[in-house]
Coordinates of C-alpha atoms in Angstrom, one line a residue:
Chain A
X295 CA 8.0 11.1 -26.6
X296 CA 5.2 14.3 -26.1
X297 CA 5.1 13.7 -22.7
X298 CA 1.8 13.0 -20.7
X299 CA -1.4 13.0 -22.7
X300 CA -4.7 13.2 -21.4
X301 CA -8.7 12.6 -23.8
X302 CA -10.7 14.4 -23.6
X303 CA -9.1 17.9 -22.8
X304 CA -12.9 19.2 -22.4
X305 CA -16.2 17.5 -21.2
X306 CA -19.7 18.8 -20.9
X307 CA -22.1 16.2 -18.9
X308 CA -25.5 17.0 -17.8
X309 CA -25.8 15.9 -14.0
X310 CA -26.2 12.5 -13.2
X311 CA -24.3 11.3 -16.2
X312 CA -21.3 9.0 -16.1
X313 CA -18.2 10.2 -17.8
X314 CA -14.5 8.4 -18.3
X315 CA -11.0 10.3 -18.6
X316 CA -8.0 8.5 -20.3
X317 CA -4.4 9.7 -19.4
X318 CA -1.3 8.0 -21.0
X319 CA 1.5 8.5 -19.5
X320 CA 5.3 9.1 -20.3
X321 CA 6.4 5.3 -21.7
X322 CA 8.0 3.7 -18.8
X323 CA 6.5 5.4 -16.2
X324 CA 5.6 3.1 -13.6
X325 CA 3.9 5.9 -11.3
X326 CA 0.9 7.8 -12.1
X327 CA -0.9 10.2 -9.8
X328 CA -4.6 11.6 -10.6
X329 CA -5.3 14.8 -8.8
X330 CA -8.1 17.1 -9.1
X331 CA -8.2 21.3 -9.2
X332 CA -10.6 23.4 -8.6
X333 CA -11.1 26.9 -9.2
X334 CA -8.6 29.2 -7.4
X335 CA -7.3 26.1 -5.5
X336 CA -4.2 24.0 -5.7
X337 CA -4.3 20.3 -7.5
X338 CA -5.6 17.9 -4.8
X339 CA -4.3 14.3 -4.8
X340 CA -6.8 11.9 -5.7
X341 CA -5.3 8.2 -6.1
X342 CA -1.9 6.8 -7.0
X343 CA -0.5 3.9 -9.0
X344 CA 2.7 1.7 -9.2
X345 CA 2.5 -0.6 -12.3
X346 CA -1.2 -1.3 -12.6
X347 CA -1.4 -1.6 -8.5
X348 CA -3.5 1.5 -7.3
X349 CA -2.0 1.9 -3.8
X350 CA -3.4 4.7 -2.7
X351 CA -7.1 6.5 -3.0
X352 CA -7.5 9.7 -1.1
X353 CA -11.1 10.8 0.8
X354 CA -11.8 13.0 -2.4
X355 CA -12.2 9.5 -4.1
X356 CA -16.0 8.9 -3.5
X357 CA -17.8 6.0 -4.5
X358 CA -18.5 7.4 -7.4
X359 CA -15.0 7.6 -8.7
X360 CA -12.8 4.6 -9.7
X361 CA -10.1 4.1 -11.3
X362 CA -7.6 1.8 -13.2
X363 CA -4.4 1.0 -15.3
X364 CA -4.8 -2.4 -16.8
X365 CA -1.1 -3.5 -17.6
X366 CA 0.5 -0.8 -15.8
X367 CA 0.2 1.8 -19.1
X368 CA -2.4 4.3 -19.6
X369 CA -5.0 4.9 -16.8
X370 CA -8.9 5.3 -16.8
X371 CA -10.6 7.6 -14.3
X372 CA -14.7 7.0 -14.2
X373 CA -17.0 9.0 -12.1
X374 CA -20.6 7.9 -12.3
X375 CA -23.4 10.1 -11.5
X376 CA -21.8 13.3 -11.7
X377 CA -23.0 15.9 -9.4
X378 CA -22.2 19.8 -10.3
X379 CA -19.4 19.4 -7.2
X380 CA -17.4 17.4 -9.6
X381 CA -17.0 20.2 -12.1
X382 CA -12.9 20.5 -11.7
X383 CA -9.9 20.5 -13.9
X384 CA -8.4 16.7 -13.6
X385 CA -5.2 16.2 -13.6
X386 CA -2.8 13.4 -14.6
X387 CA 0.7 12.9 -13.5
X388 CA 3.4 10.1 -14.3
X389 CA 7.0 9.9 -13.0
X390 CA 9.8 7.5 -13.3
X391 CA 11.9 8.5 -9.8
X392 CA 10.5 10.0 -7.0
X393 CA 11.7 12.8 -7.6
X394 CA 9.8 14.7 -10.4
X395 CA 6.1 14.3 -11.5
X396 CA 5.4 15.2 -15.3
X397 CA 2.1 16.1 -16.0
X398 CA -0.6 16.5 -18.4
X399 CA -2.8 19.2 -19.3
X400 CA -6.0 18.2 -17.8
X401 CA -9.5 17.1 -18.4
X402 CA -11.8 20.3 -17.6
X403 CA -15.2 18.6 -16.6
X404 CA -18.2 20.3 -16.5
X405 CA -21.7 19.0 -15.0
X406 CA -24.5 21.0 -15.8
Chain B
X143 CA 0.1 15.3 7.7
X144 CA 1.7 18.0 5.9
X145 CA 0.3 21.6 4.4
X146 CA 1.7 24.4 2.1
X147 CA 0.1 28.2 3.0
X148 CA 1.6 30.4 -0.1
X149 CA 0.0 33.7 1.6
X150 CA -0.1 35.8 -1.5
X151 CA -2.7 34.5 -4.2
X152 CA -2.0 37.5 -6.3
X153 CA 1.1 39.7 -6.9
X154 CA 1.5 42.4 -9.5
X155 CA 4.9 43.8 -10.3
X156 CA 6.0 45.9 -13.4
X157 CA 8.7 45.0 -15.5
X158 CA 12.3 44.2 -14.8
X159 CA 11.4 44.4 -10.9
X160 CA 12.4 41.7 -8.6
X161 CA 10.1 39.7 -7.0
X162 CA 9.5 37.0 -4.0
X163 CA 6.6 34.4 -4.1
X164 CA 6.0 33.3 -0.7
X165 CA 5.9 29.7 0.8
X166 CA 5.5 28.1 4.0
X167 CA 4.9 24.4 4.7
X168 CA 4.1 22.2 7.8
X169 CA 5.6 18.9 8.6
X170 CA 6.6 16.4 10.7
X171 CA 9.1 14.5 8.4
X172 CA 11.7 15.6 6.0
X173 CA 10.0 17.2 3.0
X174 CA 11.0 17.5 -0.3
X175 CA 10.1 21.0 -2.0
X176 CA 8.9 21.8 -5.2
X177 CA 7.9 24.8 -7.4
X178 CA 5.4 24.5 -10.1
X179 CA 4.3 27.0 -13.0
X180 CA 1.2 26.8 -14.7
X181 CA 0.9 29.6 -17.5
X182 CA -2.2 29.9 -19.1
X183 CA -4.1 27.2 -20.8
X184 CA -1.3 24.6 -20.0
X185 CA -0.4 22.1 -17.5
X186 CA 2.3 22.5 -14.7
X187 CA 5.6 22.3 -15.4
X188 CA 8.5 22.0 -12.5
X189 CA 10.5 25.1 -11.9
X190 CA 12.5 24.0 -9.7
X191 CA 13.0 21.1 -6.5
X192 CA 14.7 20.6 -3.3
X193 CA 15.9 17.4 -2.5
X194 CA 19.1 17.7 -0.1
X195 CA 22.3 19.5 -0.3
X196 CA 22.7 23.0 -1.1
X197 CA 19.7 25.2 0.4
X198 CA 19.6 27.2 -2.4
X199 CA 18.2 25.7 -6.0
X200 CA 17.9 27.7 -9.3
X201 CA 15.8 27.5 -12.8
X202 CA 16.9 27.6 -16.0
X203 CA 14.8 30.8 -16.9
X204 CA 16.4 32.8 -13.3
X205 CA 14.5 31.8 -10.5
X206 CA 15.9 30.4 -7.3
X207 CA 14.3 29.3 -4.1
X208 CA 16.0 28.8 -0.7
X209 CA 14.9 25.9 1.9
X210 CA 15.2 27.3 5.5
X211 CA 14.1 24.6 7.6
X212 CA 14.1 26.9 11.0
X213 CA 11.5 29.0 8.8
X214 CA 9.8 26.1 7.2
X215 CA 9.7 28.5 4.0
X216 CA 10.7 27.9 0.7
X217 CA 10.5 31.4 -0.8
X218 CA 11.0 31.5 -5.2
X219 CA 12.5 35.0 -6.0
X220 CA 13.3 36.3 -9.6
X221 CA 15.8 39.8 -9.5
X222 CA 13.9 40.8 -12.4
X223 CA 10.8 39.6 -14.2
X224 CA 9.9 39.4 -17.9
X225 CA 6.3 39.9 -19.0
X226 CA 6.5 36.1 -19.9
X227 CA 6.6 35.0 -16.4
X228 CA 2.7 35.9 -16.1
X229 CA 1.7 32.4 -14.9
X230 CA 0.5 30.6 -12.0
X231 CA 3.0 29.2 -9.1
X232 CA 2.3 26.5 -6.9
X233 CA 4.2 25.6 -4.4
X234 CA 4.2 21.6 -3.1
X235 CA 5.8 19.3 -1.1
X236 CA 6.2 15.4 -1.0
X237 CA 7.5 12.9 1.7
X238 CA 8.8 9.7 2.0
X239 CA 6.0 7.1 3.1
X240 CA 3.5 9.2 1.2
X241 CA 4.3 7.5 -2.2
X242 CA 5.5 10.9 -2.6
X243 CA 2.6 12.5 -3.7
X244 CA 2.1 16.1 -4.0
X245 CA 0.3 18.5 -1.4
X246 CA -0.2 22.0 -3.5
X247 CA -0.5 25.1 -2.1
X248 CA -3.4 27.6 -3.5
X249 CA -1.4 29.2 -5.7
X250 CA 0.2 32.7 -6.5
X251 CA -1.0 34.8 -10.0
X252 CA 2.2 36.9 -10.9
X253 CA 1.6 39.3 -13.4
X254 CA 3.6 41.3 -14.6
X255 CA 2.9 44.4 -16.5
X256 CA 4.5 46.6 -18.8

């Protein structure tokens, strides 16, 4: 096992333009966080799953944004109509305890 | 709800000199503490954690950090760096009843020059 991996690492979008981020995480990891960076600013918590149950969406997490993990394995996060504020580094996390959070190397949107 | 203030965002040090990355968090439950290095053009890895026990934890690669709950701080310090410890450090914290997500500070660039 690599670890976490997220597609793509890099995405150009013109504004108004949906995009979607895959993360797969460590096998049997039943958590998985999504968080967001920005640019001279710590990773911000975006939404959390157990299994494929999202149990918790942060403020960040406009209507824009969704997200999912059919049968608890890899994740999907979707943001439609991407505005320049969304240009960020996205970051996906997995753990098995609650302990420790493993993550990927990020999805670095850009909205032009 | 609980903060981390890391109150140096850069710190430059030379060679073989010790160092102290600063953290300080806010909370109104028991936290558990994390350190996390980002070098460049790659993810976070965990440097170190505090869960319980022993206030003082330690890396692999020399660091340590102590908890000091009077202080609320949870300070990483290396006696002596190596140029390879040019990353990024972010310092987070988790609690219970927050499915222990992570709250991230900004963030401290050590670099370290010859």
């Amino acid at each position: 096992d690599t670890g976490v991996s997220q597609d793509p690492r890099h995405k150009i979008t013109k504004r108004g333009q949906n995009v979607t981020f895959r993360c797969d995480p460590i096998s049997e990891h039943n958590r998985l966080y999504w968080y967001r960076q920005t640019l001279g600013q710590g990773p911000e918590f975006l939404t959390y799953f157990q299994n494929e149950a999202q149990l918790e969406k942060s403020r960040l997490l406009s209507d824009r944004f969704s997200a999912e993990r059919p049968k608890g394995s890899f994740s999907t996060l979707e943001i439609q109509r991407t505005e320049q504020g969304d240009s960020a580094m996205y970051l996906c996390a997995s753990s098995l305890s609650i302990y420790e959070q493993y993550f990927g190397p990020g999805t670095r949107l850009t909205v032009t | 709800a609980q903060s981390v203030t890391q109150l140096d965002s850069q710190v430059p040090v030379f060679e073989e000199a010790p160092v102290e990355l600063r953290c300080n968090y806010s909370s109104s439950v028991s936290v558990y503490l994390f350190w996390y290095v980002q070098y460049p053009n790659q993810g976070l890895q965990l440097l170190l954690k505090y869960l319980s026990g022993s206030t003082l934890v330690e890396s692999i690669n020399g660091f340590e950090a102590e908890f000091n709950k009077s202080q609320t701080s949870f300070h990483l310090r290396k006696p002596s760096v190596h140029i390879s410890d040019t990353a990024e450090y972010f310092c987070a914290v988790s609690v219970e009843g927050s499915n222990y997500k992570l709250t991230f500070g900004k963030g401290t660039l050590l670099t370290v020059n010859p």
